[in-house]
Amino acid sequence: MKPSTAIRGFTLIELLTVIAIIGILAAIIIPAVGKVRESARTAQCISNLRQIQAASIIYATENKGVYLPNMVKHGATTYNWYRNQDFLRILLPNLTATTRIPKSLWCTQASPRVDGTEAAADGAGVGMNTEDLDSDGSASTRTYRQIRQDQIQNPSRKMAFADALDWQILKVDNDGNKGWTGEEKSGIPRAVAFRHGGGNFANVVFFDSHVERRTRKQFNDNPEIWDLKDND
């Protein structure tokens, strides 16, 4: 009699064991992949902020020590900082024509649309610190809300730009009632946005171009990073 050549199938217990092992491996690998992606996005956001502030410093060097204003008005037309053509030519020297910061320099965690409306700064998700900025007082043609390099006594401790829902951001109080949100919602102007680290951190670039991530508590009623003029 010939020996049986039938192939023995897996038992139910063996199949369940394999499925359990696959589930365990997936539970280990998927979060790790998510963390790697989050780290990569955070690193890109940090790089983008650093480039924006570096361009702002060059802008100041070329404009008698005056930093990039948050807004420029010529007659009836107003240009916010992210549409300032002199600034964009510094930030993006290889582009022949642009009207705003391109997607490549958006905050990588920012939503391009918020409640059906395009996010502030055309989706860039970056806001300028506008505390202590001055107007030159002109009427029909004016550059306003700006600051000079010599007015910032501690550039390594003063916030220039941060992750935001608006193109400009303002100081918050101890209760966090003004100026920040952890949610991507329309109708919340001048707010710092906490998009990183599970919604617990916002990236901040200081006037010396170094970048840190900060918690909500570190923004609340903290003149060290908000108030630009220590000598006033």
PDB file of C-alpha atoms in Angstrom:
ATOM      1  CA  MET A   1       0.000   0.000   0.000  1.00  0.00           C
ATOM      2  CA  LYS A   2       1.304   3.420  -0.939  1.00  0.00           C
ATOM      3  CA  PRO A   3       1.692   5.924   1.871  1.00  0.00           C
ATOM      4  CA  SER A   4      -0.828   8.799   1.832  1.00  0.00           C
ATOM      5  CA  THR A   5       0.405  11.953   0.079  1.00  0.00           C
ATOM      6  CA  ALA A   6      -2.425  14.195   1.251  1.00  0.00           C
ATOM      7  CA  ILE A   7      -1.283  17.555   2.565  1.00  0.00           C
ATOM      8  CA  ARG A   8      -2.398  18.211   6.084  1.00  0.00           C
ATOM      9  CA  GLY A   9      -4.205  21.523   6.482  1.00  0.00           C
ATOM     10  CA  PHE A  10      -3.821  23.943   9.352  1.00  0.00           C
ATOM     11  CA  THR A  11      -5.854  23.272  12.404  1.00  0.00           C
ATOM     12  CA  LEU A  12      -8.187  25.950  13.725  1.00  0.00           C
ATOM     13  CA  ILE A  13      -5.871  26.573  16.658  1.00  0.00           C
ATOM     14  CA  GLU A  14      -2.908  27.073  14.332  1.00  0.00           C
ATOM     15  CA  LEU A  15      -4.859  29.531  12.172  1.00  0.00           C
ATOM     16  CA  LEU A  16      -6.001  31.484  15.209  1.00  0.00           C
ATOM     17  CA  THR A  17      -2.417  31.588  16.463  1.00  0.00           C
ATOM     18  CA  VAL A  18      -1.162  32.996  13.143  1.00  0.00           C
ATOM     19  CA  ILE A  19      -3.950  35.595  13.096  1.00  0.00           C
ATOM     20  CA  ALA A  20      -3.116  36.606  16.661  1.00  0.00           C
ATOM     21  CA  ILE A  21       0.574  36.996  15.794  1.00  0.00           C
ATOM     22  CA  ILE A  22      -0.289  39.131  12.749  1.00  0.00           C
ATOM     23  CA  GLY A  23      -2.537  41.286  14.931  1.00  0.00           C
ATOM     24  CA  ILE A  24       0.215  41.778  17.497  1.00  0.00           C
ATOM     25  CA  LEU A  25       2.735  42.723  14.805  1.00  0.00           C
ATOM     26  CA  ALA A  26       0.268  45.176  13.253  1.00  0.00           C
ATOM     27  CA  ALA A  27      -0.370  46.744  16.655  1.00  0.00           C
ATOM     28  CA  ILE A  28       3.380  47.289  17.028  1.00  0.00           C
ATOM     29  CA  ILE A  29       4.184  48.411  13.479  1.00  0.00           C
ATOM     30  CA  ILE A  30       1.246  50.721  12.655  1.00  0.00           C
ATOM     31  CA  PRO A  31       1.780  53.142  15.589  1.00  0.00           C
ATOM     32  CA  ALA A  32       5.514  53.164  14.861  1.00  0.00           C
ATOM     33  CA  VAL A  33       4.859  54.111  11.234  1.00  0.00           C
ATOM     34  CA  GLY A  34       2.478  56.826  12.419  1.00  0.00           C
ATOM     35  CA  LYS A  35       5.133  58.248  14.732  1.00  0.00           C
ATOM     36  CA  VAL A  36       7.695  58.270  11.926  1.00  0.00           C
ATOM     37  CA  ARG A  37       5.271  60.171   9.697  1.00  0.00           C
ATOM     38  CA  GLU A  38       4.476  62.638  12.478  1.00  0.00           C
ATOM     39  CA  SER A  39       8.187  63.199  13.104  1.00  0.00           C
ATOM     40  CA  ALA A  40       8.798  63.801   9.397  1.00  0.00           C
ATOM     41  CA  ARG A  41       5.924  66.288   9.170  1.00  0.00           C
ATOM     42  CA  THR A  42       7.091  68.101  12.292  1.00  0.00           C
ATOM     43  CA  ALA A  43      10.631  68.320  10.912  1.00  0.00           C
ATOM     44  CA  GLN A  44       9.313  69.774   7.648  1.00  0.00           C
ATOM     45  CA  CYS A  45       7.163  72.298   9.531  1.00  0.00           C
ATOM     46  CA  ILE A  46      10.213  73.360  11.564  1.00  0.00           C
ATOM     47  CA  SER A  47      12.243  73.782   8.383  1.00  0.00           C
ATOM     48  CA  ASN A  48       9.481  75.875   6.792  1.00  0.00           C
ATOM     49  CA  LEU A  49       9.247  78.199   9.796  1.00  0.00           C
ATOM     50  CA  ARG A  50      13.015  78.613   9.873  1.00  0.00           C
ATOM     51  CA  GLN A  51      13.052  79.539   6.170  1.00  0.00           C
ATOM     52  CA  ILE A  52      10.290  82.110   6.658  1.00  0.00           C
ATOM     53  CA  GLN A  53      12.105  83.842   9.508  1.00  0.00           C
ATOM     54  CA  ALA A  54      15.454  83.707   7.711  1.00  0.00           C
ATOM     55  CA  ALA A  55      13.808  85.498   4.786  1.00  0.00           C
ATOM     56  CA  SER A  56      12.312  88.028   7.209  1.00  0.00           C
ATOM     57  CA  ILE A  57      15.795  88.771   8.584  1.00  0.00           C
ATOM     58  CA  ILE A  58      17.143  89.317   5.069  1.00  0.00           C
ATOM     59  CA  TYR A  59      14.160  91.564   4.371  1.00  0.00           C
ATOM     60  CA  ALA A  60      15.067  93.656   7.438  1.00  0.00           C
ATOM     61  CA  THR A  61      18.701  93.866   6.331  1.00  0.00           C
ATOM     62  CA  GLU A  62      17.578  95.197   2.960  1.00  0.00           C
ATOM     63  CA  ASN A  63      15.074  97.648   4.479  1.00  0.00           C
ATOM     64  CA  LYS A  64      17.126  99.693   6.956  1.00  0.00           C
ATOM     65  CA  GLY A  65      16.640  97.269   9.830  1.00  0.00           C
ATOM     66  CA  VAL A  66      12.840  97.161   9.630  1.00  0.00           C
ATOM     67  CA  TYR A  67      11.331  93.679   9.808  1.00  0.00           C
ATOM     68  CA  LEU A  68       8.668  92.422   7.460  1.00  0.00           C
ATOM     69  CA  PRO A  69       5.423  94.285   8.286  1.00  0.00           C
ATOM     70  CA  ASN A  70       2.306  92.241   8.856  1.00  0.00           C
ATOM     71  CA  MET A  71       0.494  94.303   6.228  1.00  0.00           C
ATOM     72  CA  VAL A  72       1.221  96.763   3.433  1.00  0.00           C
ATOM     73  CA  LYS A  73      -1.471  99.013   1.989  1.00  0.00           C
ATOM     74  CA  HIS A  74      -1.245 100.818  -1.340  1.00  0.00           C
ATOM     75  CA  GLY A  75      -4.353 102.849  -2.000  1.00  0.00           C
ATOM     76  CA  ALA A  76      -7.334 100.510  -1.897  1.00  0.00           C
ATOM     77  CA  THR A  77      -5.217  97.345  -2.088  1.00  0.00           C
ATOM     78  CA  THR A  78      -3.920  95.627   1.041  1.00  0.00           C
ATOM     79  CA  TYR A  79      -1.218  92.952   1.019  1.00  0.00           C
ATOM     80  CA  ASN A  80      -0.721  90.783   4.085  1.00  0.00           C
ATOM     81  CA  TRP A  81       2.804  89.631   4.934  1.00  0.00           C
ATOM     82  CA  TYR A  82       2.488  86.338   3.063  1.00  0.00           C
ATOM     83  CA  ARG A  83       1.643  88.264  -0.139  1.00  0.00           C
ATOM     84  CA  ASN A  84       4.373  90.892   0.196  1.00  0.00           C
ATOM     85  CA  GLN A  85       6.195  90.590  -3.128  1.00  0.00           C
ATOM     86  CA  ASP A  86       9.521  91.929  -1.832  1.00  0.00           C
ATOM     87  CA  PHE A  87       9.447  89.279   0.893  1.00  0.00           C
ATOM     88  CA  LEU A  88       8.389  86.489  -1.469  1.00  0.00           C
ATOM     89  CA  ARG A  89      11.275  87.278  -3.821  1.00  0.00           C
ATOM     90  CA  ILE A  90      13.646  86.652  -0.900  1.00  0.00           C
ATOM     91  CA  LEU A  91      11.846  83.550   0.341  1.00  0.00           C
ATOM     92  CA  LEU A  92      11.383  82.031  -3.121  1.00  0.00           C
ATOM     93  CA  PRO A  93      14.178  83.393  -5.351  1.00  0.00           C
ATOM     94  CA  ASN A  94      13.748  80.690  -7.990  1.00  0.00           C
ATOM     95  CA  LEU A  95      10.085  81.393  -8.634  1.00  0.00           C
ATOM     96  CA  THR A  96       9.376  83.704 -11.533  1.00  0.00           C
ATOM     97  CA  ALA A  97       5.913  84.681 -10.323  1.00  0.00           C
ATOM     98  CA  THR A  98       3.922  84.047  -7.168  1.00  0.00           C
ATOM     99  CA  THR A  99       1.193  85.822  -5.241  1.00  0.00           C
ATOM    100  CA  ARG A 100       1.379  83.920  -1.976  1.00  0.00           C
ATOM    101  CA  ILE A 101       3.347  81.311  -0.051  1.00  0.00           C
ATOM    102  CA  PRO A 102       3.144  78.002  -1.976  1.00  0.00           C
ATOM    103  CA  LYS A 103       1.962  74.705  -0.526  1.00  0.00           C
ATOM    104  CA  SER A 104       5.540  73.507  -0.137  1.00  0.00           C
ATOM    105  CA  LEU A 105       5.951  75.992   2.736  1.00  0.00           C
ATOM    106  CA  TRP A 106       2.604  75.403   4.445  1.00  0.00           C
ATOM    107  CA  CYS A 107       2.562  73.893   7.893  1.00  0.00           C
ATOM    108  CA  THR A 108       2.524  70.188   7.053  1.00  0.00           C
ATOM    109  CA  GLN A 109      -0.279  69.491   9.548  1.00  0.00           C
ATOM    110  CA  ALA A 110      -2.500  72.403   8.490  1.00  0.00           C
ATOM    111  CA  SER A 111      -5.807  71.741   6.795  1.00  0.00           C
ATOM    112  CA  PRO A 112      -6.017  73.483   3.426  1.00  0.00           C
ATOM    113  CA  ARG A 113      -9.703  74.115   4.110  1.00  0.00           C
ATOM    114  CA  VAL A 114     -11.502  74.829   7.358  1.00  0.00           C
ATOM    115  CA  ASP A 115     -15.273  74.339   7.455  1.00  0.00           C
ATOM    116  CA  GLY A 116     -15.363  74.803   3.689  1.00  0.00           C
ATOM    117  CA  THR A 117     -13.342  78.015   3.780  1.00  0.00           C
ATOM    118  CA  GLU A 118      -9.695  78.196   2.780  1.00  0.00           C
ATOM    119  CA  ALA A 119      -7.509  78.537   5.867  1.00  0.00           C
ATOM    120  CA  ALA A 120      -5.854  81.814   6.751  1.00  0.00           C
ATOM    121  CA  ALA A 121      -2.680  82.749   4.893  1.00  0.00           C
ATOM    122  CA  ASP A 122      -4.138  80.803   1.967  1.00  0.00           C
ATOM    123  CA  GLY A 123      -3.780  77.589   3.926  1.00  0.00           C
ATOM    124  CA  ALA A 124      -0.230  78.268   5.047  1.00  0.00           C
ATOM    125  CA  GLY A 125      -1.200  77.835   8.687  1.00  0.00           C
ATOM    126  CA  VAL A 126       1.512  80.251   9.829  1.00  0.00           C
ATOM    127  CA  GLY A 127       0.821  83.397  11.849  1.00  0.00           C
ATOM    128  CA  MET A 128       2.989  86.440  12.581  1.00  0.00           C
ATOM    129  CA  ASN A 129       3.292  87.695  16.160  1.00  0.00           C
ATOM    130  CA  THR A 130       1.774  91.186  15.931  1.00  0.00           C
ATOM    131  CA  GLU A 131       2.163  92.265  19.557  1.00  0.00           C
ATOM    132  CA  ASP A 132       4.006  95.614  19.859  1.00  0.00           C
ATOM    133  CA  LEU A 133       4.039  96.358  16.146  1.00  0.00           C
ATOM    134  CA  ASP A 134       3.748 100.017  15.095  1.00  0.00           C
ATOM    135  CA  SER A 135       1.912 101.992  12.425  1.00  0.00           C
ATOM    136  CA  ASP A 136       3.718 104.784  10.613  1.00  0.00           C
ATOM    137  CA  GLY A 137       0.502 106.824  10.715  1.00  0.00           C
ATOM    138  CA  SER A 138       0.236 107.447   6.981  1.00  0.00           C
ATOM    139  CA  ALA A 139      -3.172 107.472   5.343  1.00  0.00           C
ATOM    140  CA  SER A 140      -3.615 106.427   1.714  1.00  0.00           C
ATOM    141  CA  THR A 141      -0.296 104.651   1.257  1.00  0.00           C
ATOM    142  CA  ARG A 142       1.146 103.057   4.336  1.00  0.00           C
ATOM    143  CA  THR A 143       3.179 100.186   5.684  1.00  0.00           C
ATOM    144  CA  TYR A 144       1.998  99.436   9.178  1.00  0.00           C
ATOM    145  CA  ARG A 145       2.388  97.076  12.084  1.00  0.00           C
ATOM    146  CA  GLN A 146       6.124  96.624  11.873  1.00  0.00           C
ATOM    147  CA  ILE A 147       9.153  96.635  14.178  1.00  0.00           C
ATOM    148  CA  ARG A 148      12.856  97.456  13.895  1.00  0.00           C
ATOM    149  CA  GLN A 149      15.643  95.025  14.670  1.00  0.00           C
ATOM    150  CA  ASP A 150      17.070  97.307  17.365  1.00  0.00           C
ATOM    151  CA  GLN A 151      13.733  97.313  19.225  1.00  0.00           C
ATOM    152  CA  ILE A 152      13.959  93.578  19.947  1.00  0.00           C
ATOM    153  CA  GLN A 153      16.369  93.183  22.849  1.00  0.00           C
ATOM    154  CA  ASN A 154      16.161  89.385  23.172  1.00  0.00           C
ATOM    155  CA  PRO A 155      15.606  87.894  19.708  1.00  0.00           C
ATOM    156  CA  SER A 156      16.247  84.347  20.930  1.00  0.00           C
ATOM    157  CA  ARG A 157      13.280  84.628  23.327  1.00  0.00           C
ATOM    158  CA  LYS A 158      10.815  86.560  21.169  1.00  0.00           C
ATOM    159  CA  MET A 159       8.360  84.747  18.913  1.00  0.00           C
ATOM    160  CA  ALA A 160       8.313  85.824  15.265  1.00  0.00           C
ATOM    161  CA  PHE A 161       5.955  83.248  13.707  1.00  0.00           C
ATOM    162  CA  ALA A 162       4.052  80.167  14.903  1.00  0.00           C
ATOM    163  CA  ASP A 163       1.607  77.517  13.748  1.00  0.00           C
ATOM    164  CA  ALA A 164      -1.681  79.381  13.506  1.00  0.00           C
ATOM    165  CA  LEU A 165      -5.212  79.562  12.151  1.00  0.00           C
ATOM    166  CA  ASP A 166      -4.724  83.142  11.054  1.00  0.00           C
ATOM    167  CA  TRP A 167      -1.952  85.097   9.339  1.00  0.00           C
ATOM    168  CA  GLN A 168      -1.445  87.093  12.556  1.00  0.00           C
ATOM    169  CA  ILE A 169      -1.536  86.011  16.199  1.00  0.00           C
ATOM    170  CA  LEU A 170      -2.060  87.874  19.462  1.00  0.00           C
ATOM    171  CA  LYS A 171      -1.270  87.292  23.128  1.00  0.00           C
ATOM    172  CA  VAL A 172      -3.500  85.049  25.255  1.00  0.00           C
ATOM    173  CA  ASP A 173      -4.506  85.445  28.889  1.00  0.00           C
ATOM    174  CA  ASN A 174      -4.117  82.884  31.673  1.00  0.00           C
ATOM    175  CA  ASP A 175      -7.428  81.245  30.794  1.00  0.00           C
ATOM    176  CA  GLY A 176      -6.463  80.953  27.151  1.00  0.00           C
ATOM    177  CA  ASN A 177      -9.614  82.856  26.198  1.00  0.00           C
ATOM    178  CA  LYS A 178      -8.019  84.911  23.445  1.00  0.00           C
ATOM    179  CA  GLY A 179      -5.711  83.898  20.679  1.00  0.00           C
ATOM    180  CA  TRP A 180      -5.370  80.105  20.649  1.00  0.00           C
ATOM    181  CA  THR A 181      -7.277  76.982  19.828  1.00  0.00           C
ATOM    182  CA  GLY A 182      -6.554  73.302  19.492  1.00  0.00           C
ATOM    183  CA  GLU A 183      -9.233  72.921  16.853  1.00  0.00           C
ATOM    184  CA  GLU A 184      -9.153  73.787  13.175  1.00  0.00           C
ATOM    185  CA  LYS A 185     -12.317  75.919  13.077  1.00  0.00           C
ATOM    186  CA  SER A 186     -13.267  79.001  11.150  1.00  0.00           C
ATOM    187  CA  GLY A 187     -14.313  82.098  13.052  1.00  0.00           C
ATOM    188  CA  ILE A 188     -11.393  81.908  15.514  1.00  0.00           C
ATOM    189  CA  PRO A 189      -9.043  84.649  14.350  1.00  0.00           C
ATOM    190  CA  ARG A 190      -5.493  85.326  15.495  1.00  0.00           C
ATOM    191  CA  ALA A 191      -5.163  81.921  17.099  1.00  0.00           C
ATOM    192  CA  VAL A 192      -2.113  79.740  17.682  1.00  0.00           C
ATOM    193  CA  ALA A 193      -2.869  76.211  16.438  1.00  0.00           C
ATOM    194  CA  PHE A 194      -1.639  73.129  18.287  1.00  0.00           C
ATOM    195  CA  ARG A 195      -1.221  70.586  15.523  1.00  0.00           C
ATOM    196  CA  HIS A 196       1.760  68.532  16.657  1.00  0.00           C
ATOM    197  CA  GLY A 197       2.316  65.886  19.306  1.00  0.00           C
ATOM    198  CA  GLY A 198      -1.286  64.759  19.334  1.00  0.00           C
ATOM    199  CA  GLY A 199      -2.594  68.314  19.365  1.00  0.00           C
ATOM    200  CA  ASN A 200      -0.541  69.353  22.381  1.00  0.00           C
ATOM    201  CA  PHE A 201       2.214  71.425  20.760  1.00  0.00           C
ATOM    202  CA  ALA A 202       2.689  74.315  18.345  1.00  0.00           C
ATOM    203  CA  ASN A 203       5.942  75.023  16.541  1.00  0.00           C
ATOM    204  CA  VAL A 204       7.397  78.498  17.088  1.00  0.00           C
ATOM    205  CA  VAL A 205      10.244  80.285  15.311  1.00  0.00           C
ATOM    206  CA  PHE A 206      11.991  83.037  17.247  1.00  0.00           C
ATOM    207  CA  PHE A 207      13.618  86.162  15.857  1.00  0.00           C
ATOM    208  CA  ASP A 208      17.049  84.506  15.837  1.00  0.00           C
ATOM    209  CA  SER A 209      15.582  81.777  13.550  1.00  0.00           C
ATOM    210  CA  HIS A 210      15.710  78.898  16.032  1.00  0.00           C
ATOM    211  CA  VAL A 211      12.533  76.819  16.362  1.00  0.00           C
ATOM    212  CA  GLU A 212      10.939  75.256  19.441  1.00  0.00           C
ATOM    213  CA  ARG A 213       7.684  73.486  20.149  1.00  0.00           C
ATOM    214  CA  ARG A 214       5.548  74.981  22.900  1.00  0.00           C
ATOM    215  CA  THR A 215       2.494  73.902  24.904  1.00  0.00           C
ATOM    216  CA  ARG A 216      -0.630  75.973  25.528  1.00  0.00           C
ATOM    217  CA  LYS A 217       0.543  76.814  29.024  1.00  0.00           C
ATOM    218  CA  GLN A 218       3.777  78.242  27.637  1.00  0.00           C
ATOM    219  CA  PHE A 219       1.772  80.697  25.524  1.00  0.00           C
ATOM    220  CA  ASN A 220      -0.714  81.833  28.168  1.00  0.00           C
ATOM    221  CA  ASP A 221       0.041  85.281  29.603  1.00  0.00           C
ATOM    222  CA  ASN A 222       3.736  84.888  28.792  1.00  0.00           C
ATOM    223  CA  PRO A 223       5.207  88.300  27.913  1.00  0.00           C
ATOM    224  CA  GLU A 224       8.658  86.780  27.489  1.00  0.00           C
ATOM    225  CA  ILE A 225       7.717  85.355  24.099  1.00  0.00           C
ATOM    226  CA  TRP A 226       4.863  87.692  23.103  1.00  0.00           C
ATOM    227  CA  ASP A 227       6.032  91.206  24.026  1.00  0.00           C
ATOM    228  CA  LEU A 228       8.667  92.252  21.520  1.00  0.00           C
ATOM    229  CA  LYS A 229       9.818  95.501  23.144  1.00  0.00           C
ATOM    230  CA  ASP A 230      11.409  94.744  26.520  1.00  0.00           C
ATOM    231  CA  ASN A 231      12.652  98.313  26.790  1.00  0.00           C
ATOM    232  CA  ASP A 232       9.186  99.909  26.586  1.00  0.00           C
TER     233      ASP A 232
END
